[in-house]
XYZ file of C-alpha atoms in Angstrom:
757
model
C 62.398 134.209 112.839
C 58.755 135.288 112.581
C 59.478 137.119 109.302
C 61.077 134.006 107.800
C 58.178 131.986 109.020
C 55.697 134.422 107.510
C 57.541 134.395 104.193
C 57.299 130.673 104.084
C 53.607 131.023 104.890
C 53.171 133.450 101.994
C 55.262 131.168 99.779
C 53.097 128.214 100.632
C 50.008 130.366 100.105
C 51.202 131.407 96.663
C 52.059 127.778 95.859
C 48.615 126.696 96.940
C 46.884 129.538 95.090
C 48.911 128.949 91.941
C 48.146 125.254 92.185
C 44.437 126.072 92.503
C 44.496 128.404 89.464
C 46.556 125.838 87.528
C 44.108 123.132 88.465
C 41.125 125.262 87.376
C 42.491 126.029 83.919
C 43.705 122.457 83.581
C 40.163 121.302 84.335
C 38.705 123.580 81.644
C 41.187 122.252 79.081
C 40.547 118.693 80.196
C 36.770 119.141 79.805
C 37.203 120.641 76.343
C 39.345 117.741 75.114
C 37.103 115.128 76.706
C 34.024 116.652 75.095
C 35.704 116.536 71.679
C 36.345 112.812 72.135
C 32.656 112.271 73.009
C 31.519 114.185 69.933
C 33.900 112.211 67.716
C 32.780 108.856 69.163
C 29.096 109.771 68.739
C 29.739 110.697 65.110
C 31.439 107.342 64.572
C 28.527 105.490 66.209
C 26.050 107.329 63.984
C 28.003 106.399 60.858
C 28.618 102.846 62.032
C 24.943 102.235 62.792
C 24.073 103.169 59.233
C 26.899 101.041 57.823
C 25.929 98.024 59.936
C 22.256 98.390 59.081
C 23.015 98.720 55.376
C 25.432 95.807 55.464
C 22.955 93.430 57.094
C 20.057 94.631 54.916
C 22.127 93.592 51.894
C 22.789 90.209 53.487
C 19.118 89.865 54.368
C 18.120 90.539 50.769
C 20.708 88.042 49.580
C 19.463 85.374 52.024
C 15.862 86.020 50.947
C 16.861 85.641 47.297
C 18.790 82.418 47.954
C 15.999 81.036 50.121
C 13.353 81.728 47.479
C 15.400 79.934 44.839
C 15.878 76.952 47.144
C 12.177 76.495 47.907
C 11.218 77.036 44.275
C 10.418 73.604 42.908
C 11.817 72.297 46.234
C 15.388 72.648 44.970
C 16.686 72.248 48.535
C 15.793 68.562 48.396
C 18.469 68.014 45.727
C 21.757 68.311 47.644
C 23.943 68.499 44.548
C 21.982 71.232 42.773
C 21.369 73.191 45.966
C 25.103 72.997 46.812
C 25.979 74.491 43.411
C 23.522 77.322 43.965
C 24.858 78.027 47.452
C 28.480 77.835 46.242
C 27.659 80.447 43.604
C 26.326 82.880 46.188
C 29.192 82.176 48.567
C 31.793 82.924 45.898
C 30.113 86.218 45.111
C 30.240 87.319 48.754
C 33.814 87.070 50.172
C 32.832 87.407 53.845
C 30.372 84.520 53.626
C 32.182 81.235 54.383
C 29.194 78.951 54.675
C 25.546 78.756 53.592
C 22.912 76.247 54.569
C 19.188 75.630 54.451
C 17.653 74.209 57.635
C 14.190 72.927 58.383
C 12.242 74.315 61.408
C 13.472 71.396 63.517
C 17.116 72.278 62.974
C 17.964 69.593 60.415
C 20.416 70.616 57.686
C 18.675 70.099 54.340
C 21.100 71.825 52.014
C 24.578 73.313 52.303
C 27.388 74.512 50.127
C 30.085 71.996 49.252
C 32.558 72.942 51.993
C 30.171 71.783 54.733
C 29.890 68.089 55.639
C 26.397 66.810 56.407
C 27.948 64.195 58.659
C 29.479 66.861 60.884
C 26.470 69.216 60.797
C 23.274 67.214 60.741
C 21.272 69.221 63.268
C 22.345 72.664 64.434
C 20.122 72.590 67.524
C 22.616 70.234 69.150
C 24.665 73.384 69.778
C 23.283 75.330 72.750
C 24.517 78.675 71.395
C 22.298 78.244 68.325
C 18.922 77.355 69.831
C 17.726 80.736 71.101
C 18.490 82.771 67.986
C 17.217 79.954 65.746
C 13.806 79.948 67.444
C 13.837 83.756 67.282
C 14.359 83.458 63.508
C 11.287 81.252 63.161
C 9.195 84.041 64.760
C 10.752 86.979 62.888
C 10.084 88.539 59.484
C 13.602 90.007 59.508
C 16.989 88.427 59.386
C 18.198 87.447 62.873
C 21.792 87.666 64.064
C 22.856 84.878 66.410
C 25.655 84.403 68.907
C 29.168 84.188 67.515
C 30.618 80.699 67.716
C 33.508 78.655 66.395
C 32.224 76.605 63.461
C 34.363 73.455 63.531
C 33.533 72.198 60.023
C 34.982 75.429 58.588
C 37.542 76.030 61.362
C 36.565 79.666 61.768
C 34.749 82.074 64.065
C 31.530 83.237 62.421
C 28.672 85.634 62.932
C 25.572 83.515 62.172
C 22.801 85.288 60.249
C 19.498 83.529 59.585
C 16.348 84.373 57.661
C 13.084 82.467 57.791
C 11.743 81.594 54.327
C 7.956 81.466 54.003
C 5.783 79.806 51.390
C 2.815 81.491 49.720
C 0.589 80.532 52.662
C 2.840 82.343 55.100
C 4.197 79.122 56.598
C 7.881 78.752 57.408
C 9.441 76.254 54.989
C 12.904 76.581 56.441
C 15.674 78.893 57.495
C 18.467 80.068 55.235
C 21.584 80.545 57.345
C 24.962 82.034 56.577
C 28.234 82.292 58.438
C 29.934 85.685 58.184
C 33.667 85.375 58.814
C 34.716 87.123 62.004
C 38.515 87.120 62.011
C 40.662 89.917 63.443
C 41.963 90.985 60.031
C 38.984 89.882 57.958
C 35.550 91.046 59.080
C 32.590 93.248 58.225
C 34.586 96.418 59.026
C 37.498 95.696 56.669
C 37.134 99.091 54.983
C 36.195 101.080 58.061
C 39.187 102.742 59.771
C 39.126 105.078 62.776
C 42.796 105.331 63.617
C 44.674 104.148 66.686
C 42.981 103.549 69.981
C 39.406 103.253 68.739
C 37.458 100.051 69.312
C 34.204 98.921 67.713
C 31.814 96.623 69.557
C 28.573 95.085 68.317
C 26.538 93.420 71.061
C 23.188 91.741 71.354
C 20.985 90.660 74.251
C 20.169 86.982 74.683
C 18.411 85.159 77.510
C 21.729 84.237 79.103
C 23.135 87.785 78.900
C 24.690 90.345 76.584
C 27.128 88.804 74.130
C 29.614 90.444 71.777
C 28.823 89.934 68.106
C 31.958 91.761 66.982
C 34.935 93.308 68.747
C 38.015 94.848 67.168
C 39.996 93.736 70.237
C 42.786 96.262 69.583
C 43.658 97.269 73.099
C 42.280 94.677 75.490
C 43.722 91.605 73.780
C 41.211 89.183 75.312
C 41.401 85.557 74.216
C 38.915 85.237 71.340
C 37.163 82.305 73.013
C 36.420 84.377 76.117
C 35.525 87.377 73.944
C 32.671 85.615 72.162
C 31.657 82.690 74.378
C 31.359 84.581 77.668
C 28.684 87.231 78.249
C 29.521 90.826 79.086
C 29.839 90.940 82.864
C 26.876 92.147 84.924
C 29.142 94.720 86.584
C 30.174 96.224 83.240
C 26.575 96.329 81.982
C 25.375 97.958 85.215
C 28.194 100.503 85.085
C 27.329 101.543 81.482
C 23.626 101.802 82.342
C 24.340 104.017 85.374
C 26.666 106.303 83.420
C 24.162 106.707 80.565
C 21.464 107.628 83.036
C 23.835 110.089 84.691
C 24.892 111.695 81.400
C 21.695 111.507 79.301
C 18.954 110.851 81.904
C 17.998 107.706 80.003
C 18.446 103.979 80.453
C 19.586 101.468 77.844
C 15.949 100.441 77.408
C 15.081 104.079 76.602
C 17.797 104.192 73.923
C 16.108 101.302 72.107
C 13.058 103.425 71.282
C 14.297 107.013 70.795
C 17.167 106.478 68.296
C 19.508 108.581 70.440
C 23.229 108.175 70.842
C 24.669 108.631 74.298
C 28.207 108.792 75.682
C 29.616 107.366 78.885
C 32.865 107.072 80.815
C 33.605 103.872 82.690
C 36.340 101.492 83.765
C 36.348 98.514 81.424
C 36.985 94.844 82.310
C 40.730 95.546 82.321
C 40.196 98.411 84.797
C 41.084 101.032 82.165
C 39.226 104.331 81.979
C 37.486 104.603 78.618
C 35.118 107.041 76.909
C 32.507 105.430 74.746
C 29.334 106.154 72.805
C 26.449 103.788 72.202
C 23.523 103.512 69.785
C 20.911 100.901 68.892
C 19.780 99.295 65.622
C 16.116 98.317 66.064
C 15.856 96.133 62.975
C 18.632 93.769 63.991
C 18.526 94.425 67.753
C 22.185 95.371 67.818
C 24.035 97.707 70.157
C 26.715 99.699 68.338
C 29.525 100.941 70.579
C 32.664 102.933 69.839
C 35.068 103.564 72.708
C 38.601 104.728 73.253
C 41.056 104.991 76.125
C 41.272 108.319 77.923
C 44.953 108.516 77.099
C 44.059 109.787 73.613
C 42.984 113.188 74.861
C 45.234 113.159 77.936
C 48.222 113.302 75.576
C 46.846 116.471 74.013
C 46.102 117.796 77.481
C 49.683 117.402 78.619
C 51.028 119.006 75.430
C 49.337 122.298 76.383
C 51.090 122.466 79.729
C 54.406 124.162 80.301
C 57.677 122.450 79.431
C 58.801 122.399 83.043
C 55.552 120.860 84.271
C 55.673 118.351 81.423
C 59.218 117.318 82.281
C 58.312 117.132 85.989
C 55.320 114.910 85.434
C 57.189 112.740 82.933
C 59.995 112.166 85.434
C 57.567 111.441 88.243
C 55.612 109.222 85.894
C 58.744 107.294 84.931
C 59.635 106.693 88.573
C 56.038 105.747 89.355
C 55.900 103.303 86.442
C 59.293 101.857 87.397
C 58.267 101.186 91.013
C 54.860 99.974 89.918
C 56.510 97.568 87.495
C 58.898 96.318 90.197
C 56.049 95.896 92.686
C 53.967 94.139 90.074
C 56.865 91.839 89.208
C 57.441 90.970 92.865
C 53.736 90.432 93.405
C 53.442 88.185 90.352
C 56.545 86.272 91.414
C 55.161 85.745 94.921
C 51.727 84.780 93.568
C 53.308 82.325 91.139
C 55.406 80.785 93.919
C 52.373 80.431 96.175
C 50.397 78.907 93.321
C 53.140 76.393 92.487
C 53.403 75.424 96.145
C 49.683 74.949 96.668
C 48.635 73.451 93.308
C 49.424 70.281 91.432
C 51.625 70.988 88.417
C 49.922 68.363 86.227
C 46.186 68.808 86.845
C 46.326 72.405 88.196
C 44.138 71.238 91.079
C 44.844 72.354 94.649
C 47.163 69.957 96.419
C 47.392 68.711 99.974
C 49.503 71.749 100.930
C 46.648 74.011 99.798
C 44.225 72.172 102.050
C 46.514 72.328 105.067
C 47.322 76.001 104.476
C 43.676 77.017 104.116
C 41.925 74.622 106.497
C 44.411 73.514 109.121
C 46.565 76.647 109.493
C 44.995 79.872 108.216
C 41.399 78.669 108.733
C 40.443 80.457 105.505
C 38.078 77.581 104.804
C 36.191 75.767 107.538
C 34.806 72.280 107.502
C 31.062 72.780 107.349
C 28.448 70.901 109.316
C 27.749 67.499 107.706
C 30.501 67.964 105.142
C 32.276 64.851 103.885
C 35.919 64.090 103.206
C 36.269 61.826 100.157
C 39.465 59.906 99.456
C 39.536 58.643 95.837
C 41.921 56.108 94.355
C 41.773 55.069 90.684
C 41.591 51.275 90.469
C 44.540 49.501 88.811
C 45.928 52.758 87.425
C 49.471 51.440 87.856
C 48.835 48.983 85.028
C 48.153 51.849 82.595
C 51.449 53.531 83.499
C 53.301 50.215 83.218
C 51.770 49.234 79.868
C 51.399 52.579 78.092
C 53.825 54.901 79.861
C 53.514 57.768 82.311
C 52.857 60.354 79.584
C 49.597 58.679 78.606
C 48.753 58.075 82.269
C 49.218 61.797 82.937
C 46.774 62.636 80.140
C 44.173 60.372 81.735
C 44.748 61.969 85.155
C 44.120 65.402 83.637
C 40.780 64.162 82.262
C 39.908 62.645 85.662
C 40.666 65.995 87.312
C 38.492 67.821 84.784
C 35.610 65.417 85.383
C 35.906 65.865 89.154
C 35.901 69.662 88.820
C 32.848 69.540 86.569
C 31.027 67.125 88.860
C 31.474 68.988 92.140
C 30.197 72.487 92.894
C 32.373 75.582 93.547
C 31.598 75.162 97.265
C 33.506 71.885 97.252
C 37.288 71.559 97.195
C 38.773 69.125 94.680
C 42.469 68.399 95.321
C 45.055 65.932 94.095
C 46.758 63.967 96.840
C 49.395 62.587 94.478
C 49.689 59.736 91.981
C 46.174 58.517 91.201
C 44.712 59.698 94.519
C 42.368 62.661 94.967
C 40.859 64.361 98.015
C 37.424 65.994 97.942
C 35.979 68.220 100.665
C 32.323 67.756 99.806
C 30.194 70.514 101.325
C 27.083 69.974 99.205
C 24.657 67.071 99.104
C 23.172 67.395 95.624
C 25.540 64.844 94.075
C 25.461 61.134 94.887
C 28.547 58.921 94.972
C 26.901 56.490 92.547
C 26.722 59.333 90.014
C 30.377 60.154 90.703
C 31.438 56.553 90.024
C 29.446 56.613 86.760
C 31.219 59.823 85.688
C 34.708 58.461 86.452
C 33.847 55.138 84.774
C 32.941 56.773 81.442
C 35.336 55.849 78.592
C 38.619 57.763 78.195
C 39.776 58.325 74.620
C 43.499 59.160 74.697
C 45.877 58.926 71.741
C 43.198 57.023 69.782
C 42.995 54.406 72.554
C 39.945 53.770 74.722
C 40.277 53.109 78.441
C 37.761 52.369 81.174
C 38.652 53.006 84.801
C 37.093 52.280 88.133
C 37.451 54.285 91.316
C 37.414 53.324 94.990
C 36.080 55.996 97.338
C 36.362 56.239 101.107
C 34.166 58.706 102.980
C 34.394 60.225 106.469
C 31.775 62.626 107.838
C 32.343 65.810 109.801
C 31.800 66.071 112.731
C 30.365 62.565 113.302
C 33.632 60.757 112.564
C 36.138 63.433 113.576
C 36.757 67.130 114.194
C 40.056 67.711 112.394
C 40.948 67.353 108.745
C 43.875 65.046 109.526
C 41.629 62.667 111.430
C 38.924 62.678 108.766
C 41.426 62.132 105.959
C 42.932 59.170 107.793
C 39.472 57.647 108.327
C 38.479 58.271 104.700
C 41.720 56.561 103.631
C 40.798 53.610 105.825
C 37.310 53.440 104.285
C 38.818 53.651 100.799
C 40.837 50.472 101.401
C 37.596 48.731 102.339
C 36.079 49.941 99.058
C 39.191 48.627 97.256
C 38.204 45.097 98.223
C 35.178 45.423 95.925
C 36.598 48.065 93.540
C 34.669 50.717 91.642
C 32.617 51.349 94.768
C 32.474 53.586 97.813
C 32.503 52.933 101.541
C 31.612 55.136 104.512
C 33.776 54.945 107.603
C 32.164 53.099 110.538
C 32.913 52.300 114.173
C 33.320 48.623 113.231
C 35.942 49.679 110.722
C 37.806 51.552 113.463
C 37.778 48.468 115.688
C 38.878 46.287 112.790
C 41.660 48.729 111.961
C 42.889 48.694 115.568
C 42.848 44.898 115.533
C 44.610 44.777 112.166
C 47.231 47.248 113.411
C 47.848 44.982 116.369
C 48.140 41.946 114.061
C 50.506 43.844 111.758
C 52.674 44.922 114.690
C 52.935 41.404 116.133
C 53.475 39.882 112.696
C 56.642 41.929 112.154
C 58.444 39.955 114.841
C 56.722 36.609 114.219
C 59.583 35.130 112.207
C 62.219 36.252 114.696
C 60.207 34.691 117.531
C 59.683 31.402 115.602
C 55.903 31.827 115.865
C 55.241 30.802 112.253
C 55.192 27.115 111.390
C 54.041 24.813 108.586
C 51.397 22.074 108.413
C 50.838 19.727 105.494
C 47.478 18.342 104.336
C 47.610 15.145 102.246
C 46.117 14.990 98.736
C 44.866 11.480 97.855
C 44.424 10.091 94.338
C 41.200 8.311 93.314
C 43.029 4.965 93.608
C 44.004 5.694 97.232
C 47.662 6.556 96.585
C 49.311 9.724 97.831
C 49.350 12.492 95.211
C 50.990 15.178 97.307
C 50.530 17.633 100.159
C 49.546 21.279 100.426
C 51.813 23.422 102.637
C 49.698 25.533 105.015
C 51.108 28.401 107.102
C 50.022 28.750 110.750
C 50.741 31.428 113.382
C 50.620 31.048 117.143
C 51.231 34.367 118.940
C 51.636 34.723 122.720
C 49.486 37.855 122.791
C 46.908 37.081 120.105
C 46.826 33.279 120.321
C 46.107 31.268 117.178
C 45.581 33.761 114.327
C 43.778 32.287 111.269
C 45.572 32.712 107.916
C 42.613 34.550 106.369
C 43.161 37.308 108.935
C 46.913 37.784 108.876
C 47.782 36.937 105.231
C 45.920 39.999 103.768
C 47.658 42.186 106.365
C 51.012 40.698 105.428
C 50.269 41.498 101.760
C 49.157 45.069 102.468
C 52.170 45.798 104.718
C 54.734 44.239 102.381
C 55.715 41.485 104.845
C 54.422 38.756 102.534
C 57.688 38.731 100.541
C 59.755 37.829 103.593
C 57.108 35.382 104.837
C 56.839 33.857 101.340
C 60.567 33.089 101.354
C 60.152 31.433 104.777
C 57.251 29.273 103.519
C 59.185 28.145 100.470
C 62.421 27.315 102.289
C 60.757 25.616 105.284
C 58.364 23.555 103.116
C 61.101 22.369 100.756
C 63.313 21.430 103.704
C 60.511 19.612 105.563
C 59.264 17.638 102.564
C 62.811 16.645 101.562
C 63.144 15.111 105.051
C 59.821 13.282 104.565
C 61.001 11.956 101.187
C 64.127 10.609 102.840
C 62.223 8.866 105.666
C 59.635 7.293 103.356
C 61.931 6.534 100.460
C 59.380 7.978 98.020
C 58.428 11.325 96.513
C 55.155 13.161 95.869
C 53.959 16.653 94.907
C 54.400 19.657 97.196
C 51.834 22.463 96.681
C 52.595 25.971 97.960
C 50.261 28.988 97.743
C 51.768 32.071 96.084
C 50.450 35.587 96.749
C 49.787 37.999 93.898
C 52.152 40.408 95.695
C 54.953 37.854 95.314
C 54.192 37.395 91.623
C 54.250 41.165 91.076
C 57.726 41.361 92.654
C 60.321 41.572 89.875
C 62.770 39.445 91.906
C 60.357 36.562 92.547
C 61.285 34.294 89.649
C 65.043 34.571 90.241
C 64.559 34.071 93.994
C 62.397 30.981 93.402
C 64.991 29.315 91.177
C 67.802 30.229 93.570
C 66.009 28.621 96.553
C 65.161 25.465 94.547
C 68.799 25.169 93.512
C 70.039 25.827 97.036
C 67.666 23.217 98.526
C 68.397 20.785 95.646
C 64.685 20.205 95.183
C 63.314 18.609 92.002
C 61.358 21.338 90.129
C 58.915 18.755 88.771
C 57.751 17.915 92.326
C 56.770 21.525 93.122
C 53.310 22.950 92.426
C 52.637 26.674 92.910
C 49.005 27.535 93.592
C 47.621 30.853 92.371
C 44.120 32.033 93.192
C 41.467 32.642 90.546
C 40.611 35.889 92.326
C 43.701 37.308 90.629
C 42.506 40.686 89.264
C 41.813 40.655 85.549
C 43.990 43.745 85.042
C 46.974 41.962 86.653
C 46.832 38.822 84.495
C 48.657 40.346 81.532
C 51.398 41.536 83.888
C 52.033 38.184 85.602
C 51.436 35.966 82.541
C 55.073 36.183 81.298
C 56.303 35.290 84.811
C 53.981 32.260 84.990
C 55.169 31.089 81.584
C 58.792 31.340 82.744
C 57.932 29.327 85.868
C 56.240 26.620 83.793
C 59.224 26.516 81.433
C 61.312 25.353 84.420
C 59.021 22.278 84.843
C 57.348 23.758 87.917
C 53.626 22.910 88.031
C 50.958 25.626 88.321
C 47.597 25.048 90.000
C 44.539 27.323 89.890
C 43.052 27.517 93.386
C 39.444 28.393 94.354
C 38.246 27.750 90.796
C 34.716 28.983 90.120
C 34.822 31.935 92.517
C 36.718 34.422 90.324
C 35.893 36.851 87.540
C 36.203 34.985 84.241
C 37.006 31.315 84.639
C 37.189 30.302 80.973
C 39.335 33.291 79.985
C 41.750 32.460 82.818
C 41.959 28.805 81.768
C 42.774 29.874 78.217
C 45.458 32.374 79.246
C 47.324 30.795 82.146
C 49.777 27.870 81.678
C 48.193 25.810 84.488
C 48.194 22.006 84.776
C 45.908 21.546 87.767
C 42.430 22.822 88.643
C 41.283 22.954 92.295
C 37.539 22.918 92.961
C 36.713 25.305 95.789
C 35.430 23.883 99.104
C 32.300 26.051 98.865
C 31.007 23.935 95.964
C 32.022 20.591 97.493
C 30.155 21.332 100.771
C 26.694 21.245 99.157
C 27.317 18.726 96.397
C 25.185 16.052 98.102
C 22.238 18.384 98.675
C 22.211 20.966 95.898
C 21.542 20.030 92.283
C 22.908 23.426 91.279
C 26.256 22.706 92.978
C 26.276 19.173 91.549
C 25.881 20.484 88.022
C 28.439 23.217 88.649
C 31.066 20.779 89.961
C 30.425 18.374 87.098
C 30.777 21.275 84.620
C 34.048 22.402 86.214
C 35.455 18.847 85.969
C 34.350 18.586 82.318
C 35.930 21.957 81.523
C 39.197 20.927 83.194
C 39.273 17.636 81.334
C 38.672 19.427 78.036
C 41.825 21.424 78.808
C 43.708 18.192 79.762
C 44.092 19.330 83.365
C 44.449 17.401 86.590
C 41.334 17.968 88.793
C 41.629 18.250 92.589
C 38.683 18.815 94.959
C 39.430 20.429 98.326
C 37.325 20.457 101.470
C 36.188 16.817 101.092
C 34.716 15.658 104.424
C 32.161 12.920 103.632
C 32.381 9.557 101.922
C 29.391 10.445 99.752
C 31.256 13.470 98.456
C 34.226 11.278 97.502
C 31.992 8.763 95.716
C 30.156 11.436 93.737
C 33.332 13.306 92.815
C 35.002 10.055 91.746
C 31.941 9.316 89.616
C 32.232 12.730 87.920
C 35.893 12.051 87.077
C 37.734 13.975 89.795
C 41.396 12.866 90.031
C 42.476 13.844 93.550
C 40.860 14.661 96.909
C 41.933 16.838 99.827
C 40.055 17.294 103.088
C 39.272 16.107 106.585
C 37.730 12.881 105.283
C 41.297 11.746 104.661
C 43.323 13.876 107.044
C 43.541 17.264 108.715
C 46.701 19.364 108.129
C 49.612 17.596 109.880
C 53.001 18.434 111.265
C 55.967 16.910 109.445
C 56.373 13.937 111.828
C 52.650 13.112 111.812
C 52.614 13.336 108.023
C 55.256 10.596 107.848
C 53.199 8.455 110.243
C 49.987 9.029 108.226
C 51.553 7.981 104.910
C 53.113 4.865 106.472
C 49.881 3.783 108.174
C 47.583 4.336 105.205
C 50.131 2.688 102.916
C 49.278 5.189 100.229
């Protein structure tokens, strides 16, 4: 047993020793191959630096020549002649796709014919141009700027600029050229290294190191990221450390000693690469050639034994297979998590993301004095209804982009759903007024311009609540308060909480009000100027055992918000028609019946059919019914309800505009809506005897109504002097306590008989 054990010990010792010897010789071979790659890369950098320098010197000479011809006899002031000259030079240089002459303030003075002055009037409007342009004004050499996508020519270009001086040494202007920078058409068209080699030209700007050229063979980065984003600080630091380790110099040292140094790093794609770097002083360019380590690793493995090669290939195949499977599963899981926690349209986090990261995992915590914002786009439904959901989705994407740009990375911007967004605002640098201005900016979609408002509710942590659920509910409550004004914001308050509790109680009791026969109708007479009865207005009242008498202005908005107004509206219509028919029968005469209609009823697609069905069922004369709509009808809703109102009027049902003078755009409403009666709001009648302003306003309203051939009715009349003045101004009908308070059906009959009207 001990002998077997010892043999295995010797065997393992031999295996270990052989592995050590194998590793040593493998290391020597590895070092030899790696060193050959470094030497090759350094040779390429040396050659490339000369090629690049020579190339740009030629372009500099060409720009100097063109610039001198342009300033000679001030040729640049003649756009036609200067364009011909610039076209001639551009045609002689295939890589040049645009030439222009610019004054020291950035204004384009001359350009070849393929550049529109309307599109490029001042190049300093582009942030990527400013720094290198000002550098050009201070330099005797040609200056290479940051690569950018030149929209007028629809191409990525390397900008080169040369200041042109007059005989007094003063800068007259800058001659600029765009060198095409496409993957298969660039300054290295005739320079080939073979597979796996990459060329990089880079330059330092104030905002970082930017690539001027990249062959992009192996990394396949999106070209926009390649040229618009700076080289990462981590990558720059890594190269600097490796150069110091290998050559005992920094990148700053390389600028002055004309040396070429090699380095080995992990690039942005986490691949091990060997590169060499040199510097061109004249044009301040870093020239880099690098290649993946696999180039010499292939040669390394070829020198190993067949058995070892087969072994490693098999192990490598299994490793790659399992790595691929693991990667696939990981990507699948990540994609599933992303889809679950992000909105598919805007790509913003959704409510699930917030709950997962704040309520459950506690990955994010609500900070001290942070705010929960609940945003709702005002009247967004109208856009979807009028222009379709596809266009509405495009607008929502723009809204999401504006929100992301407005808030800082420390804030969380999420989409609740529909046109609602949730913001966890952890910073205080941005004001809500600024946010409203940003959202209210015009939206240009499919060649159409839209303007939107936003209502914002805000709850503070921890003042208003400790949990996200609580804060979101309070912010939602505050948002509905902001909705009353629209395009505004509202902070949650204790008074709001009390009001919400009271409203919840009203809503709860209101749900059973009809079943308990708590709702009833009163009728207020409307008297003509000659003393005869014109009609009555049906007024809903509610007497609840728990709440007592609840005023209409308190429970009607709650009925609208909770959706109960449709059922209550049917009750009002049926009960009023039935009551007034009975009054007609007792008196042996007829008059107008006015009933208030909620905007919620008008927006209901069944309203018109239901109205006609009830009138037919009750056998009520359509011509005796007047439906009152309020002037506070939102402007955005008018176009939606206008066809419905026209259908109603076509059935000989009268339409009256209530509360006239208190809405948004009185004249535009009068022109659009098919109304026959105008009601002057009580607020103006109250002060008509004491306020010249109200007198003039009432007189103007009556004149406007008469110009539109409308019947004028003043409500809230309580004094004889008011009646006399209104009659003098031409008012047709009066309604108010001067004549009668709202009456029950039986008292209404008695009133009409006694007044003999």
